[in-house]
Amino acid sequence: MQLRCFDPNCATTLDLHAPALECPKCGELLEVEVAPNDVDAASLKALWTARRTSRDPRDISGVWRYREFLPAYPAEEIVTLGEGNTPLVRGLRTAEYAGLRDLQFKHLGWNPTGCFKDLGMTAGMTEAKHVGARIVACASTGNTAASLAAYAARAGVAGRVYLPQGQVSLNKLAQALDFGAEVVEVEGSFDDALNTLLAKTNEGIYFLNSINPFRIEGQKTTMFELMDQLNWQAPDYLVVPGGNLGNSAAFAKAFDELLRYGFLTRAPRIVVVQAAGANPFAQMWQSGAATLTPVAEPETIATAIRIGNPRSWKKSLKGVKATGGQILDVTDEEIAEAKAVIGRDGIGCEPASAATLAGLHKLRASGAIDRDASVVAILTGHVLKDTNFIIRTHQKESNAHS
Ligand code: F0G
């Protein structure tokens, strides 16, 4: 395995553990080039199933269980909190709301820190530890911060998080504090926080944002686990909220590998849903533009995806195109309504996750998705990630009734 520039025209390669976040030649993002030898898909599927009864911490992790497709580390170096293993939950009221017969949710909010970020963080933090990092840091709208803080604590490494001041849910901030990270508040948006962090290249900091290719490797396994749960039969659609676009980029990479190595014969169409006030990717798709124009002042109630300049858009776009998917946006009102329906289905999620159901509702209303299509929607964060949002919504409702 090695690192490779994501731009196929450049294709520069680097040692797997080289301390680089972007291609030294052209500045494009890097990715881990996975090339396992002698892959026999049928026997690996059987091995991965068998590992579910094992007591080895690597087998218990829903990420490291699929380690044949991950960078290799000695077992004792792996930093894990038993992430992954999240269920598929069938939508009832939500399916009715979307107008779909077959809707399931993969709830990544049921991870150790309540968010999908743990799936990437176990891989990123293991690499950080492997290369001897002393300080690990990220910019974050809150969830990456909470996850970094927890895994840094487990790894015995100092964690530092850069947050847009006043724009992060208190629940997430509280997690970062509880796990002992140093919190740096930056005036402006997530994009400003990320730029502040990325300027600190000379301070011996190991960067753990989702542009870190090892985080993408961990998040990639979400699709290995999902397909395992679906007996390796792809649904028609996979719907995911888009912020910095690391997660959809990771899913795209997963399907590319699963198809290439014969685990699947067909991938689901990847549908990325953004919030209308933070929708540069959706705008690009709708206008047919060749490059992404950032949104200068992103604004949405779904603070997790309040991002104007998503870094992983090229990786994500490749997956959307390769699978025949699409990109759309939904308004804050549509997100709030969909979130309430997910709550009334007994599932619950944070606002950003509800963009998936809002997007499905919109696609069904326009006839873009068939009623009989099979759909898996990714819920990215737990209902308790933004309790203020819930209380505010219900206060408004009770004021309206009094
Ligand atoms: N949903 C939730 C709950 C998130 O926290 C995020 C991103 C996304 C969706 C979007 O995922 O960026 O991979 O497209 N949160 C980041 C953070 C930016 O800092 O916690 P993406």
XYZ file of C-alpha atoms and ligand atoms in Angstrom:
423
model
C 0.000 0.000 0.000
C 1.074 3.544 -0.676
C -0.326 7.055 -0.869
C -1.333 8.271 -4.301
C -2.375 11.655 -5.640
C -6.108 11.661 -6.350
C -5.572 13.420 -9.692
C -5.072 10.591 -12.229
C -3.080 12.908 -14.490
C -0.552 13.477 -11.722
C -0.664 10.080 -9.984
C 2.336 10.905 -7.802
C 2.916 8.177 -5.236
C 4.370 8.486 -1.752
C 5.313 6.116 1.010
C 2.187 5.082 2.940
C 3.347 6.807 6.113
C 4.800 9.939 4.484
C 3.894 13.066 6.473
C 1.829 14.726 3.722
C -1.800 15.794 3.544
C -1.741 16.805 -0.093
C 0.220 15.924 -3.187
C 3.632 17.634 -2.977
C 3.609 18.036 -6.774
C 0.144 19.371 -7.601
C -1.575 20.073 -4.255
C -4.478 17.655 -4.864
C -5.737 15.414 -2.045
C -4.093 12.068 -1.467
C -5.654 8.651 -1.078
C -4.502 5.294 0.176
C -3.938 2.965 -2.731
C -5.318 -0.386 -1.737
C -3.933 -3.388 -3.561
C -4.452 -6.581 -1.572
C -3.105 -9.693 -3.262
C -5.015 -12.862 -4.049
C -8.410 -11.563 -3.010
C -11.017 -14.282 -2.987
C -14.231 -12.389 -2.310
C -16.236 -15.441 -1.208
C -13.705 -16.541 1.411
C -13.184 -13.009 2.718
C -16.946 -12.594 3.119
C -17.001 -15.811 5.130
C -14.000 -14.716 7.229
C -15.612 -11.349 8.022
C -18.806 -13.082 9.119
C -16.833 -15.513 11.296
C -15.019 -12.613 12.986
C -18.331 -11.474 14.475
C -18.034 -14.225 17.078
C -14.383 -13.474 17.882
C -13.171 -11.657 21.031
C -10.177 -10.027 19.367
C -10.699 -6.235 19.686
C -9.878 -5.871 16.001
C -12.671 -8.265 15.084
C -15.136 -6.589 17.450
C -14.494 -3.248 15.717
C -16.758 -2.770 12.705
C -13.819 -1.035 11.042
C -10.840 -3.319 11.713
C -12.916 -6.431 11.003
C -12.387 -5.488 7.344
C -8.643 -4.918 7.781
C -7.639 -6.722 4.593
C -8.645 -3.461 2.894
C -6.954 -1.167 5.431
C -3.331 -0.235 6.132
C -1.725 -2.887 8.346
C -0.615 -2.211 11.951
C 0.512 -4.435 14.819
C -2.613 -5.398 16.834
C -1.407 -3.567 19.953
C -1.143 -0.253 18.085
C -4.781 -0.113 17.084
C -6.786 2.605 18.849
C -10.356 1.348 19.046
C -13.487 1.970 21.076
C -15.440 -0.864 19.456
C -16.822 1.451 16.775
C -19.122 0.331 13.976
C -21.602 -2.535 14.331
C -24.474 -0.133 13.823
C -27.828 -1.651 12.909
C -30.040 -1.165 9.906
C -33.378 0.142 11.132
C -36.449 -0.107 8.945
C -38.323 3.128 8.344
C -42.044 2.995 9.186
C -43.544 6.487 9.480
C -40.488 7.786 7.701
C -41.070 5.454 4.727
C -44.663 6.602 4.553
C -43.521 10.234 4.734
C -41.041 9.737 1.905
C -43.516 7.665 -0.114
C -41.239 4.637 -0.285
C -41.959 0.950 0.255
C -38.432 -0.051 1.207
C -36.548 2.479 3.343
C -33.877 1.524 5.861
C -31.608 3.692 7.972
C -28.042 2.849 8.832
C -27.649 4.801 12.043
C -24.032 5.818 12.399
C -25.071 8.011 15.324
C -25.018 4.820 17.376
C -21.228 4.853 17.468
C -19.131 5.456 20.637
C -19.241 9.266 20.481
C -22.605 9.395 18.726
C -21.393 10.031 15.198
C -19.874 8.398 12.105
C -16.640 10.264 12.736
C -15.477 7.449 15.038
C -15.205 5.132 12.036
C -12.586 7.352 10.454
C -11.004 8.434 13.714
C -10.009 4.909 14.780
C -8.006 4.630 11.544
C -6.634 8.190 11.610
C -5.631 8.002 15.268
C -3.972 4.614 14.792
C -1.874 6.095 11.986
C -1.101 9.179 14.119
C 0.135 6.950 16.911
C 2.077 4.793 14.473
C 4.040 7.791 13.162
C 4.665 9.064 16.692
C 2.383 12.129 16.698
C 2.406 14.165 19.920
C -0.421 16.586 19.093
C -3.394 15.757 16.894
C -5.800 18.431 15.710
C -8.818 19.089 13.542
C -11.170 21.886 12.610
C -14.742 20.886 13.201
C -18.398 21.775 13.301
C -18.418 19.711 16.514
C -18.622 16.006 15.810
C -15.103 15.472 14.530
C -13.920 17.395 17.581
C -15.770 15.092 19.975
C -14.488 12.016 18.199
C -10.888 13.257 17.968
C -10.963 14.118 21.654
C -12.101 10.629 22.652
C -9.664 8.726 20.446
C -6.763 11.047 21.362
C -7.482 10.291 25.018
C -7.398 6.564 24.254
C -4.140 6.945 22.319
C -2.512 9.059 25.029
C -1.903 11.891 22.557
C -2.756 15.565 23.103
C -5.918 16.583 21.199
C -6.674 20.088 19.981
C -9.842 21.181 18.180
C -10.556 24.367 16.209
C -14.221 25.309 16.331
C -16.201 28.135 14.715
C -17.066 30.339 17.680
C -20.704 30.196 18.751
C -21.623 27.840 15.883
C -21.186 24.472 17.551
C -23.830 22.536 19.463
C -23.054 22.640 23.196
C -23.489 18.886 23.445
C -20.575 18.358 21.065
C -18.433 20.990 22.753
C -19.144 19.309 26.083
C -17.915 15.984 24.715
C -14.644 17.518 23.505
C -14.110 19.061 26.945
C -15.030 15.883 28.778
C -12.508 13.882 26.768
C -9.839 16.454 27.607
C -9.116 18.180 24.293
C -7.827 21.731 24.100
C -10.545 23.859 22.490
C -9.580 26.785 20.247
C -12.474 28.965 19.122
C -12.066 30.706 15.778
C -14.128 33.655 14.630
C -16.016 32.882 11.420
C -17.212 29.615 9.898
C -15.863 26.054 9.791
C -13.959 27.036 6.653
C -12.126 29.760 8.607
C -11.356 27.299 11.411
C -9.932 24.825 8.898
C -7.798 27.491 7.227
C -6.472 28.535 10.644
C -5.474 24.966 11.390
C -3.972 24.244 7.973
C -1.707 27.298 8.321
C -0.019 25.626 11.307
C 2.168 23.284 9.301
C 5.324 24.047 11.278
C 4.036 23.282 14.736
C 4.413 19.513 14.759
C 0.677 18.948 14.605
C -0.767 15.807 13.041
C -3.862 16.821 11.057
C -6.962 14.702 11.508
C -9.522 16.401 9.302
C -11.284 14.279 6.715
C -8.757 15.316 4.095
C -6.533 12.899 6.007
C -6.616 9.818 3.752
C -6.490 7.401 6.696
C -9.764 8.775 8.058
C -11.319 8.119 4.674
C -10.113 4.492 4.869
C -11.890 3.990 8.182
C -15.106 5.605 6.981
C -14.957 3.461 3.863
C -15.679 0.367 5.942
C -19.198 1.680 6.664
C -20.067 0.374 3.220
C -18.320 -2.953 3.811
C -20.435 -3.414 6.940
C -23.615 -2.231 5.213
C -23.163 -4.584 2.273
C -22.344 -7.410 4.684
C -25.676 -6.681 6.447
C -27.491 -6.720 3.101
C -25.938 -10.034 2.042
C -23.891 -8.166 -0.542
C -26.967 -7.083 -2.501
C -26.811 -3.359 -3.167
C -29.915 -1.235 -2.615
C -31.000 0.998 -5.503
C -30.073 4.194 -3.651
C -27.747 5.238 -0.873
C -28.530 8.674 0.548
C -26.012 10.646 2.601
C -25.812 14.226 3.896
C -22.933 16.273 2.505
C -20.825 18.860 4.344
C -17.090 18.669 3.773
C -17.886 15.611 1.602
C -15.450 13.231 3.275
C -18.086 10.630 4.046
C -19.537 10.423 0.532
C -15.949 10.367 -0.783
C -15.222 7.390 1.481
C -18.351 5.559 0.304
C -17.358 6.161 -3.306
C -13.956 4.614 -2.643
C -15.581 1.628 -0.930
C -17.816 0.853 -3.903
C -14.950 1.269 -6.322
C -12.962 -1.358 -4.397
C -15.887 -3.696 -3.715
C -16.716 -3.781 -7.428
C -13.088 -4.083 -8.518
C -12.407 -7.040 -6.230
C -15.630 -8.881 -7.057
C -17.612 -8.399 -3.818
C -20.454 -6.723 -5.690
C -21.755 -6.702 -9.222
C -23.617 -3.423 -8.810
C -23.278 -0.354 -6.583
C -26.154 1.771 -5.299
C -26.682 5.228 -6.769
C -25.041 7.634 -4.314
C -27.292 10.612 -3.543
C -25.691 13.502 -1.630
C -27.981 15.985 0.136
C -26.802 19.428 1.250
C -28.515 22.179 3.210
C -29.731 24.970 0.927
C -27.697 27.631 2.770
C -24.483 25.591 2.474
C -24.918 24.016 -0.939
C -21.908 24.638 -3.190
C -21.852 20.992 -4.332
C -25.561 20.972 -5.205
C -25.173 24.278 -7.030
C -22.319 22.908 -9.060
C -24.346 19.834 -9.993
C -27.450 21.806 -10.942
C -25.526 24.323 -13.042
C -23.340 21.700 -14.713
C -20.228 23.699 -13.772
C -16.893 21.894 -13.969
C -15.540 23.201 -10.676
C -16.958 24.072 -7.305
C -17.536 27.684 -6.310
C -17.489 28.012 -2.514
C -20.393 29.612 -0.644
C -18.810 32.536 1.212
C -21.153 32.660 4.191
C -22.768 29.263 4.750
C -25.893 29.298 6.903
C -28.135 26.456 8.069
C -29.790 25.188 11.238
C -27.954 21.920 10.577
C -24.716 23.302 12.024
C -22.822 20.047 11.369
C -22.977 20.736 7.622
C -22.611 24.515 7.746
C -19.651 24.395 5.355
C -19.053 26.617 2.328
C -15.882 25.168 0.841
C -15.950 21.349 0.978
C -12.477 19.936 0.447
C -13.318 16.442 -0.766
C -15.710 17.440 -3.554
C -13.702 15.852 -6.361
C -13.587 12.485 -4.610
C -17.286 12.663 -3.816
C -18.240 13.748 -7.346
C -16.348 10.823 -8.845
C -18.523 8.439 -6.808
C -21.786 10.191 -7.620
C -20.954 10.065 -11.328
C -19.645 6.491 -11.289
C -22.807 5.199 -9.619
C -25.320 7.282 -11.595
C -26.301 9.207 -8.487
C -27.202 12.813 -7.909
C -26.737 15.837 -5.671
C -29.488 18.051 -4.291
C -30.238 20.500 -1.521
C -33.074 20.924 0.972
C -34.223 23.934 2.963
C -33.923 24.297 6.728
C -37.716 23.943 6.974
C -37.560 20.649 5.085
C -34.745 19.435 7.358
C -36.661 20.365 10.526
C -39.823 18.638 9.303
C -37.943 15.477 8.312
C -36.099 15.421 11.641
C -39.399 15.487 13.503
C -40.668 12.536 11.428
C -37.499 10.535 12.180
C -38.078 11.279 15.855
C -41.681 10.108 15.660
C -40.430 6.885 14.105
C -38.586 6.194 17.367
C -35.205 6.569 15.707
C -34.048 10.145 16.216
C -31.030 11.919 14.785
C -29.371 15.310 14.723
C -30.532 17.907 12.162
C -27.813 17.274 9.530
C -28.771 13.594 9.329
C -32.387 14.487 8.613
C -31.300 16.067 5.331
C -31.400 12.501 3.975
C -35.132 12.011 4.588
C -35.845 15.560 3.456
C -33.956 14.822 0.245
C -35.859 11.588 -0.312
C -39.172 13.353 0.269
C -38.186 15.919 -2.337
C -37.000 13.337 -4.881
C -40.189 11.310 -4.503
C -42.367 14.394 -4.825
C -40.726 15.194 -8.158
C -40.934 11.570 -9.291
C -37.143 11.237 -9.517
C -37.226 8.073 -7.370
C -39.671 5.233 -7.818
C -41.944 4.191 -4.947
C -40.654 0.618 -5.205
C -36.970 1.546 -5.114
C -34.913 0.102 -2.267
C -33.230 2.865 -0.294
C -30.705 3.029 2.530
C -30.306 6.437 4.180
C -27.292 7.194 6.331
C -28.050 8.854 9.661
C -24.822 10.468 10.720
C -25.401 11.759 14.249
C -27.318 10.823 17.406
C -30.492 12.612 18.540
C -28.665 13.847 21.688
C -26.034 15.688 19.630
C -28.122 18.856 19.436
C -30.669 18.964 22.239
C -31.020 22.743 22.085
C -32.453 22.416 18.605
C -35.134 20.029 19.857
C -36.066 22.106 22.873
C -36.270 25.277 20.770
C -38.515 23.595 18.207
C -40.896 22.333 20.867
C -40.938 25.657 22.720
C -41.944 27.365 19.484
C -44.694 24.794 18.988
C -46.073 25.196 22.499
C -45.941 28.993 22.214
C -47.881 28.739 18.964
C -50.553 26.638 20.760
C -50.895 28.872 23.845
N -23.585 14.737 9.398
C -22.990 15.076 10.552
C -23.716 14.783 11.811
C -21.723 15.684 10.545
O -21.147 16.002 11.704
C -21.084 15.950 9.322
C -19.781 16.589 9.269
C -21.749 15.566 8.136
C -22.982 14.966 8.220
C -21.149 15.782 6.796
O -20.146 14.870 6.533
O -18.338 16.461 6.017
O -18.116 14.049 5.487
O -19.687 15.492 4.200
N -19.202 17.077 10.269
C -17.828 17.578 10.291
C -17.383 17.884 11.714
C -17.522 18.624 9.310
O -16.495 18.696 11.898
O -17.884 17.259 12.633
P -18.993 15.225 5.493
